[in-house]
CSV table of C-alpha atoms in Angstrom, one decimal:
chain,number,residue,atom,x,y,z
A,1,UNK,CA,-253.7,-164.0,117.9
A,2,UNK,CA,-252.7,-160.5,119.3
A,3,UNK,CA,-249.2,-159.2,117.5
A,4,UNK,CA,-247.1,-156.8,118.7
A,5,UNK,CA,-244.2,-155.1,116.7
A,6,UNK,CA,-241.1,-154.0,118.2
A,7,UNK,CA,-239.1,-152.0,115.5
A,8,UNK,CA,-235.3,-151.9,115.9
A,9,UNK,CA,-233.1,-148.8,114.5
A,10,UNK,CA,-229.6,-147.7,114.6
A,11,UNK,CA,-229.3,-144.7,117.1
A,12,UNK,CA,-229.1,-141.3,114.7
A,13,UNK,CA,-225.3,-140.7,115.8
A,14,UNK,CA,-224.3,-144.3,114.8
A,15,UNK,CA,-222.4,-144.7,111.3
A,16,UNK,CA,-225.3,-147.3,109.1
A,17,UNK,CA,-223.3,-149.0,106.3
A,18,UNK,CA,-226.2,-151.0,105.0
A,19,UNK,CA,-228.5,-147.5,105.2
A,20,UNK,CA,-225.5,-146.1,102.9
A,21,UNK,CA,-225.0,-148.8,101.0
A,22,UNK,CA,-228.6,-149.0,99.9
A,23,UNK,CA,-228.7,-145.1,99.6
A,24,UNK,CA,-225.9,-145.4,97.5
A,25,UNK,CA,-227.6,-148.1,95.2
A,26,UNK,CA,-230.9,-146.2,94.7
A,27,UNK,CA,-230.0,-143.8,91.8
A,28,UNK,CA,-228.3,-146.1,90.0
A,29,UNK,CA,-231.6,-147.7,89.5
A,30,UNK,CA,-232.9,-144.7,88.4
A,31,UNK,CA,-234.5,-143.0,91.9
A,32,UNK,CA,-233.7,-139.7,92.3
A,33,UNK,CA,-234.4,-137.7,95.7
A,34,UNK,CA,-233.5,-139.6,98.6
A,35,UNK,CA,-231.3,-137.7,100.5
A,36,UNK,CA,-230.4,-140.7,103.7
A,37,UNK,CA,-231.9,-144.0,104.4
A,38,UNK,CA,-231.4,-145.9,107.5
A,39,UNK,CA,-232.1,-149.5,108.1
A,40,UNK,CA,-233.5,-151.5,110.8
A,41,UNK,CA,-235.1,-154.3,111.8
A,42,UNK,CA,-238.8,-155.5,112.8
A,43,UNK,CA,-239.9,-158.2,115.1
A,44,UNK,CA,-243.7,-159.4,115.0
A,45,UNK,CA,-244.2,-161.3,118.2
A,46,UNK,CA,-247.4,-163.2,118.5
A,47,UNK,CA,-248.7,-163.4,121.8
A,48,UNK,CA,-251.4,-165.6,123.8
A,49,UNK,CA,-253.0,-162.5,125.3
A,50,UNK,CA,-251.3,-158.8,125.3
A,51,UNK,CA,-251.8,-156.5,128.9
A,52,UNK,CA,-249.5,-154.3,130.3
A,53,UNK,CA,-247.7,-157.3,132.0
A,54,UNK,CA,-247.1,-158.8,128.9
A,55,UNK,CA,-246.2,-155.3,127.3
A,56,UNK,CA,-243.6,-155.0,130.1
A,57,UNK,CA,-242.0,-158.3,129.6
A,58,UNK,CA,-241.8,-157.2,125.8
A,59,UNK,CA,-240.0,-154.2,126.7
A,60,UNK,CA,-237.8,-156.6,128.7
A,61,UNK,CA,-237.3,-158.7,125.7
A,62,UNK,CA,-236.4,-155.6,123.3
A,63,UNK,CA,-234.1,-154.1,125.9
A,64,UNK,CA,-231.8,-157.0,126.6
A,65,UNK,CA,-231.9,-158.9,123.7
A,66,UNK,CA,-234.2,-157.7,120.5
A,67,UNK,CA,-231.9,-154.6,120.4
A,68,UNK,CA,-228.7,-153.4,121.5
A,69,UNK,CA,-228.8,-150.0,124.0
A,70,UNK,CA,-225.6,-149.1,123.4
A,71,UNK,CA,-226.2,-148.7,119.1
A,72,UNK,CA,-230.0,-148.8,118.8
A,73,UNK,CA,-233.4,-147.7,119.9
A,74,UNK,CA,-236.6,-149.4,119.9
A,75,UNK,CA,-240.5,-148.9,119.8
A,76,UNK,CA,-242.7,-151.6,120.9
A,77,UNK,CA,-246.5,-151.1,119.7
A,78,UNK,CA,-249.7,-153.8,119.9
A,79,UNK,CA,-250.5,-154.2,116.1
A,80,UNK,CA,-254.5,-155.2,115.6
B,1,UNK,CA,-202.2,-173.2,133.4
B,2,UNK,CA,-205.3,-174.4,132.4
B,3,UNK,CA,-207.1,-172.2,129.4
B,4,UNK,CA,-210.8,-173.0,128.6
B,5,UNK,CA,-211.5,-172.6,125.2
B,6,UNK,CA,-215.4,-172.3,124.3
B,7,UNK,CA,-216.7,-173.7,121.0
B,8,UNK,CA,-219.8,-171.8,120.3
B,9,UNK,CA,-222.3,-172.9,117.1
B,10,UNK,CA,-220.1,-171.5,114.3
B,11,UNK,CA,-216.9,-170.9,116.3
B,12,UNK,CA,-214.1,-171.1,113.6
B,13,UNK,CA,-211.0,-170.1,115.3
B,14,UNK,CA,-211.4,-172.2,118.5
B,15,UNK,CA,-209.0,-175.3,117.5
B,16,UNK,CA,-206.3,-172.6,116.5
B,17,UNK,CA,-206.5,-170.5,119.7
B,18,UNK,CA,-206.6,-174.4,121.7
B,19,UNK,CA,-203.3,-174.8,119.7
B,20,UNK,CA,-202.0,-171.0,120.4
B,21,UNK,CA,-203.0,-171.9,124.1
B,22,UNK,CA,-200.4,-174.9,123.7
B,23,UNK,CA,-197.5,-173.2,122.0
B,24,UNK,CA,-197.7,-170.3,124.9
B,25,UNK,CA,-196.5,-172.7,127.1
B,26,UNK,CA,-200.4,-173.5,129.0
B,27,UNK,CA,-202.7,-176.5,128.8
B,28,UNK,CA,-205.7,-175.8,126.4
B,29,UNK,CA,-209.4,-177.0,128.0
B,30,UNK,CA,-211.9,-177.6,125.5
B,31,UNK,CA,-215.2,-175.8,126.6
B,32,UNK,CA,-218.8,-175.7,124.9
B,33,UNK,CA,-221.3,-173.6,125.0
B,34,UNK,CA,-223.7,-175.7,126.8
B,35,UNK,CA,-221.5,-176.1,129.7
B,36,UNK,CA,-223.2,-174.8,132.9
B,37,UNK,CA,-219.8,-174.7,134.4
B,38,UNK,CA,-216.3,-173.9,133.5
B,39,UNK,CA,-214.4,-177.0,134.9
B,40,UNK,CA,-211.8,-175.3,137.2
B,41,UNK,CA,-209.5,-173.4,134.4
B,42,UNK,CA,-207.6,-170.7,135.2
B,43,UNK,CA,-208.8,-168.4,132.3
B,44,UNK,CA,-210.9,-168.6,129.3
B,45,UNK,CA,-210.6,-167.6,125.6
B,46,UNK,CA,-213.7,-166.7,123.4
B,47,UNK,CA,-212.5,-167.2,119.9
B,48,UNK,CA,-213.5,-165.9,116.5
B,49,UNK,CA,-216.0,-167.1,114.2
B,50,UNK,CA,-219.8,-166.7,113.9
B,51,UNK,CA,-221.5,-168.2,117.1
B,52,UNK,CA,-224.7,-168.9,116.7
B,53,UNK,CA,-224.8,-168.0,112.7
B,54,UNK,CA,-224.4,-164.2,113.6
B,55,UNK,CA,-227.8,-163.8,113.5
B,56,UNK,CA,-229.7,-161.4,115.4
B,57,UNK,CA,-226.4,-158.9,115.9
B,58,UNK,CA,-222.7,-160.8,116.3
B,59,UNK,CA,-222.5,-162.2,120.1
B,60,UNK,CA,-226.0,-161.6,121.0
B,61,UNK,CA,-227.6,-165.1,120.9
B,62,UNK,CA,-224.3,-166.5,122.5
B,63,UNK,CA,-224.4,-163.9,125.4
B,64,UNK,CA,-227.4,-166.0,126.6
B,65,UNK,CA,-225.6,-169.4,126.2
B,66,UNK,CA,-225.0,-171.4,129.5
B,67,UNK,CA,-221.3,-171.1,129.2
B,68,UNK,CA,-221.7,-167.3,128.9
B,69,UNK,CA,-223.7,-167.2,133.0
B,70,UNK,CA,-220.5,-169.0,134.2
B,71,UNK,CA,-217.9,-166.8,132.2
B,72,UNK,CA,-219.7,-163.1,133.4
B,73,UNK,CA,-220.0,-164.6,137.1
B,74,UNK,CA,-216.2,-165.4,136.9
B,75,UNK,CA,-215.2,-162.4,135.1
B,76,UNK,CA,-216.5,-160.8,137.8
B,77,UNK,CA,-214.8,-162.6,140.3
B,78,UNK,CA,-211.3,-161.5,138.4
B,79,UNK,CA,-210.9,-164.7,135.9
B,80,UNK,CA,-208.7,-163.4,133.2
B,81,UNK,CA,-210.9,-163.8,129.6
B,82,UNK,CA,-209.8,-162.7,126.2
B,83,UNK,CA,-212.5,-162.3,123.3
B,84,UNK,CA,-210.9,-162.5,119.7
B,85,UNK,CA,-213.0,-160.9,117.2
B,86,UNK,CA,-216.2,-162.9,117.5
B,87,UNK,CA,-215.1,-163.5,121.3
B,88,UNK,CA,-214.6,-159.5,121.3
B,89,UNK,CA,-218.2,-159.1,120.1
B,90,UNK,CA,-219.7,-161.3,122.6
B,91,UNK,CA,-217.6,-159.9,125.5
B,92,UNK,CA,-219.5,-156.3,124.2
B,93,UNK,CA,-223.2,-157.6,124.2
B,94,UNK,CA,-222.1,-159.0,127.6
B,95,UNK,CA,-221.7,-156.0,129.2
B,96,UNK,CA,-217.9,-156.8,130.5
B,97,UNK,CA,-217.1,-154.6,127.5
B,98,UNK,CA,-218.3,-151.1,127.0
B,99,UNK,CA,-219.1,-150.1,122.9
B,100,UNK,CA,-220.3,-151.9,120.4
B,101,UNK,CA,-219.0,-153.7,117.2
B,102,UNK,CA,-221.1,-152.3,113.9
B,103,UNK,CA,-220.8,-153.1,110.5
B,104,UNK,CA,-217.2,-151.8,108.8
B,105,UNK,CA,-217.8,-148.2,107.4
B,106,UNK,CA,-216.3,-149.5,104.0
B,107,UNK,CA,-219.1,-152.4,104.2
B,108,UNK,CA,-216.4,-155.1,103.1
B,109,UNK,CA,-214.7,-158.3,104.8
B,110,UNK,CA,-211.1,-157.3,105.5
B,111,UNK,CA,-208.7,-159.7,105.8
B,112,UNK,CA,-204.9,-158.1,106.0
B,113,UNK,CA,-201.7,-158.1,108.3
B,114,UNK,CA,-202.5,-155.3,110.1
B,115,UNK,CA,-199.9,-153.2,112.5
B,116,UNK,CA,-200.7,-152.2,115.9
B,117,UNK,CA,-199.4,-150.6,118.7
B,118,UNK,CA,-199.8,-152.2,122.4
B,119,UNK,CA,-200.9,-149.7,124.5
B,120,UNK,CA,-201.7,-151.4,127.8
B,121,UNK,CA,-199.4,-154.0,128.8
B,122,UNK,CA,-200.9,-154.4,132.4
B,123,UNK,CA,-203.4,-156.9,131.5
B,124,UNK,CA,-202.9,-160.9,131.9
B,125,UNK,CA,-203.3,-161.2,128.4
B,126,UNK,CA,-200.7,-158.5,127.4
B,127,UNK,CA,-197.7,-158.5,130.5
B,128,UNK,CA,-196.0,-160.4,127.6
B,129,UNK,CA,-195.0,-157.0,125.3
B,130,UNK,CA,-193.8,-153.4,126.1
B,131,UNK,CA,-195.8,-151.2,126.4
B,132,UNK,CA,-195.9,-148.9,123.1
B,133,UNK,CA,-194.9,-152.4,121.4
B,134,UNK,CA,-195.5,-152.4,118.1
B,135,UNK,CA,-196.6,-155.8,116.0
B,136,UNK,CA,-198.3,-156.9,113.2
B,137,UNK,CA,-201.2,-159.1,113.7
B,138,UNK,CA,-203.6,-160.5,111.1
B,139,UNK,CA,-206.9,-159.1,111.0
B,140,UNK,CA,-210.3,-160.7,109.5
B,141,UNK,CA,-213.8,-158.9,110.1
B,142,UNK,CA,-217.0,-157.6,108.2
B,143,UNK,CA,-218.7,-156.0,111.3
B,144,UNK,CA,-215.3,-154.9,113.1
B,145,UNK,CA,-216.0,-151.3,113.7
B,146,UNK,CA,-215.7,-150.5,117.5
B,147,UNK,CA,-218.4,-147.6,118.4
B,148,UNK,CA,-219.1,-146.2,121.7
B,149,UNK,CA,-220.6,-142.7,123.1
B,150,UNK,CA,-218.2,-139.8,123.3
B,151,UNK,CA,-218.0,-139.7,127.0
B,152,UNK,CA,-217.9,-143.6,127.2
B,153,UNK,CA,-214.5,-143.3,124.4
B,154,UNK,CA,-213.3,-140.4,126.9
B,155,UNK,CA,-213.6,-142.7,130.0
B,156,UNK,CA,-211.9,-145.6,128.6
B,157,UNK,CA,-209.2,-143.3,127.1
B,158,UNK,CA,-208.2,-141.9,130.3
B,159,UNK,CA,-208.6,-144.7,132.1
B,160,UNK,CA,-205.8,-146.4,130.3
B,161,UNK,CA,-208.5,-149.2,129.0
B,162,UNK,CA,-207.4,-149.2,125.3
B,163,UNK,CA,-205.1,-152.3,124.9
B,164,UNK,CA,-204.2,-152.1,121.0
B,165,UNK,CA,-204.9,-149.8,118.4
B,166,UNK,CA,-204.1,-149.6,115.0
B,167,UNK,CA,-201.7,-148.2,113.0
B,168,UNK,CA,-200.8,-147.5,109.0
B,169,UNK,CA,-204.5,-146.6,108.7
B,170,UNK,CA,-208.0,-147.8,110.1
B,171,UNK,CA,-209.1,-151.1,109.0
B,172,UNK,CA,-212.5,-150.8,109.5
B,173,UNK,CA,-214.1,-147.5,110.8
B,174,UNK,CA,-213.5,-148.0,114.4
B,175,UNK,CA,-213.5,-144.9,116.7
B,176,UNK,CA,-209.9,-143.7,117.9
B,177,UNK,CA,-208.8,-146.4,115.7
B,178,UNK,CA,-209.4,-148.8,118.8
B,179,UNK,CA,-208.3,-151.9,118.0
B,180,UNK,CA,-208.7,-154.0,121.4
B,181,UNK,CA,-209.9,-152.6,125.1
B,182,UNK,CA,-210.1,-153.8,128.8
B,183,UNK,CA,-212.5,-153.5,131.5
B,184,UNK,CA,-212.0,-151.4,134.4
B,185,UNK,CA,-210.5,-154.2,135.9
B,186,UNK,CA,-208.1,-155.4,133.9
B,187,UNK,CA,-208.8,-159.4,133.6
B,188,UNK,CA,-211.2,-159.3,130.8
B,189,UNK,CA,-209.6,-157.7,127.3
B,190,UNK,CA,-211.3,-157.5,123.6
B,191,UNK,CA,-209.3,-157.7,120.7
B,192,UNK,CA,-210.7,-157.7,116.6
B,193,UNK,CA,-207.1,-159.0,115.4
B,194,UNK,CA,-206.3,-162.3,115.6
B,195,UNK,CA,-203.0,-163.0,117.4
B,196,UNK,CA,-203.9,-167.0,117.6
B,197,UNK,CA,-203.3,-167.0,113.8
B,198,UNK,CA,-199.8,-165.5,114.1
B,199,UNK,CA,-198.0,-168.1,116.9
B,200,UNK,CA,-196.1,-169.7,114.5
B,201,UNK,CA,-193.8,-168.5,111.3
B,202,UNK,CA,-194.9,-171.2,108.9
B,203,UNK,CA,-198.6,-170.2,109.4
B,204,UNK,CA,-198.8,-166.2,109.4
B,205,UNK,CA,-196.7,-163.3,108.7
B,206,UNK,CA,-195.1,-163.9,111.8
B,207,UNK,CA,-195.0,-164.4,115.9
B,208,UNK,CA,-195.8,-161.4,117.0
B,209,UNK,CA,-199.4,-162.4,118.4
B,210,UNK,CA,-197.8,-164.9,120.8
B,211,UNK,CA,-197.9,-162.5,123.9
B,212,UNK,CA,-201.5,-162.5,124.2
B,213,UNK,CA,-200.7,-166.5,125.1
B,214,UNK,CA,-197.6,-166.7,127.1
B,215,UNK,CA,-198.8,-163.1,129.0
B,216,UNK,CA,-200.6,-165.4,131.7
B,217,UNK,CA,-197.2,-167.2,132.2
B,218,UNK,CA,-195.5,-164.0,132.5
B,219,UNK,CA,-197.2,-162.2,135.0
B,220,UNK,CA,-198.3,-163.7,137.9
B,221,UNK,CA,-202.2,-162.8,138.9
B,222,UNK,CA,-204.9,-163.6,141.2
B,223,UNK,CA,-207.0,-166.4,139.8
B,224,UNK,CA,-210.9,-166.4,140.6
B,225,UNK,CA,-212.1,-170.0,139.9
């Protein structure tokens, strides 16, 4: 069953609480060295078939509902 | 005049804004988010909670519910529609909002009587204060942080679209310390506090959120149903 991945992340200028709140958490348990972390989300979709007409109704899928334009940006990319 | 309420999955706060309908002097229609229709009422309130479990981003699920078609196509048409909180967040991912709600920037629920200042009173859901008004309303959000481009804050600034804003200090990271907007408009209006919680003394720290309910009475408008 082909799989495609469509990963989700807050847009650079957008403030991440759970990015910060997880930076902040790291050297308390002990690891040193990360300067930022951000956080998103992935989506595995498994699809009957994947062609550029499915790949285009994916798109359709991560623009209106997967992510949200106006705070994040999204890749979509066919997984073997 | 008739205000449809929608119950979502997870709406909390649609029983009290039904009752804050009633003590604003309007009859309160009980919508759900399955209805295909919006039975002839003269506005609609989206209330606060956590439709559909939140998951996914707030409002994004219920911006696909059935009830959601009819409430864009009619907000479109002029029908005056008030998002609280939850209802604000849905109104956002609808598009008949610009910006986004994110995550506080303190990453904690807030729950407080929080001071505002009215800064658009030319709305249907705000003809009942002055404008520069100031109340306290309560507020109660974890993901109440209103976010928009530069140029998008800019446009809605000068346009006169920011209803409410807070005051005494930023509750939770919003930009410009926006509280509550409108569309360009003027019939559909945003709002993170909570003014159906403070209608009645005995309840809240006070009355002062009973102008977003007797508004429609007070200024006359052109209904869309």
């Amino acid at each position: 069953m082909p799989k495609v991945v469509v990963d989700v992340m807050p847009k650079p200028e957008i403030l991440d609480p759970q990015g910060k709140a997880v930076l902040g958490a790291l050297p308390r348990l002990g690891f040193s060295g990360v300067t930022d972390v951000r956080q998103g989300k992935r989506f595995e979709l498994e699809l009957d078939t994947v062609d550029d007409a499915v790949l285009g109704e994916v798109e359709k899928m991560a623009e209106t509902l997967l992510s949200n334009p106006v705070i994040e940006n999204y890749t979509v990319r066919v997984e073997a | 005049m008739r205000v449809g309420v929608v119950t979502f999955p997870g709406s909390l706060d649609d029983v009290d804004a039904q009752r804050a309908v009633r003590v604003g002097g309007n009859e309160a229609v009980a919508l759900w988010h399955g209805d295909e229709e919006l039975h002839g009422v003269d506005a609609v309130v989206l209330p606060g909670g956590f439709s559909y479990g939140d998951y996914l981003r707030c409002g994004a699920i219920s911006r696909f519910s059935p009830v959601m078609s009819a409430v864009v196509d009619a907000a479109g048409r002029g029908l005056p529609v008030l998002g609280i909180c939850n209802g604000f967040q849905i109104l956002c991912e609808s598009h008949l909002l610009p910006g986004a709600l994110i995550r506080n920037d303190h990453r904690k629920f807030v729950c407080k009587d929080q001071r505002l200042r009215i800064e658009n009173n030319r709305t249907p859901w705000t003809s009942a204060y002055a404008e520069g008004q100031e109340v306290t309303i309560v507020l109660k959000n974890g993901e109440g942080g209103f976010v928009a481009d530069e140029q998008t804050l800019d446009r809605i600034e000068g346009e006169g679209q920011v209803v409410a804003r807070y005051l005494d200090g930023n509750p939770n990271g919003s930009l410009r310390d926006i509280a509550g907007i409108t569309n360009e408009r003027g019939n559909v209006v945003g709002l993170m506090p909570h003014p159906e919680h403070a209608v009645e003394a005995l309840t809240g720290a006070g009355t002062d959120g009973l102008g977003f309910f007797t508004s429609l009475t007070a200024q006359l408008f052109d209904s869309a149903r």
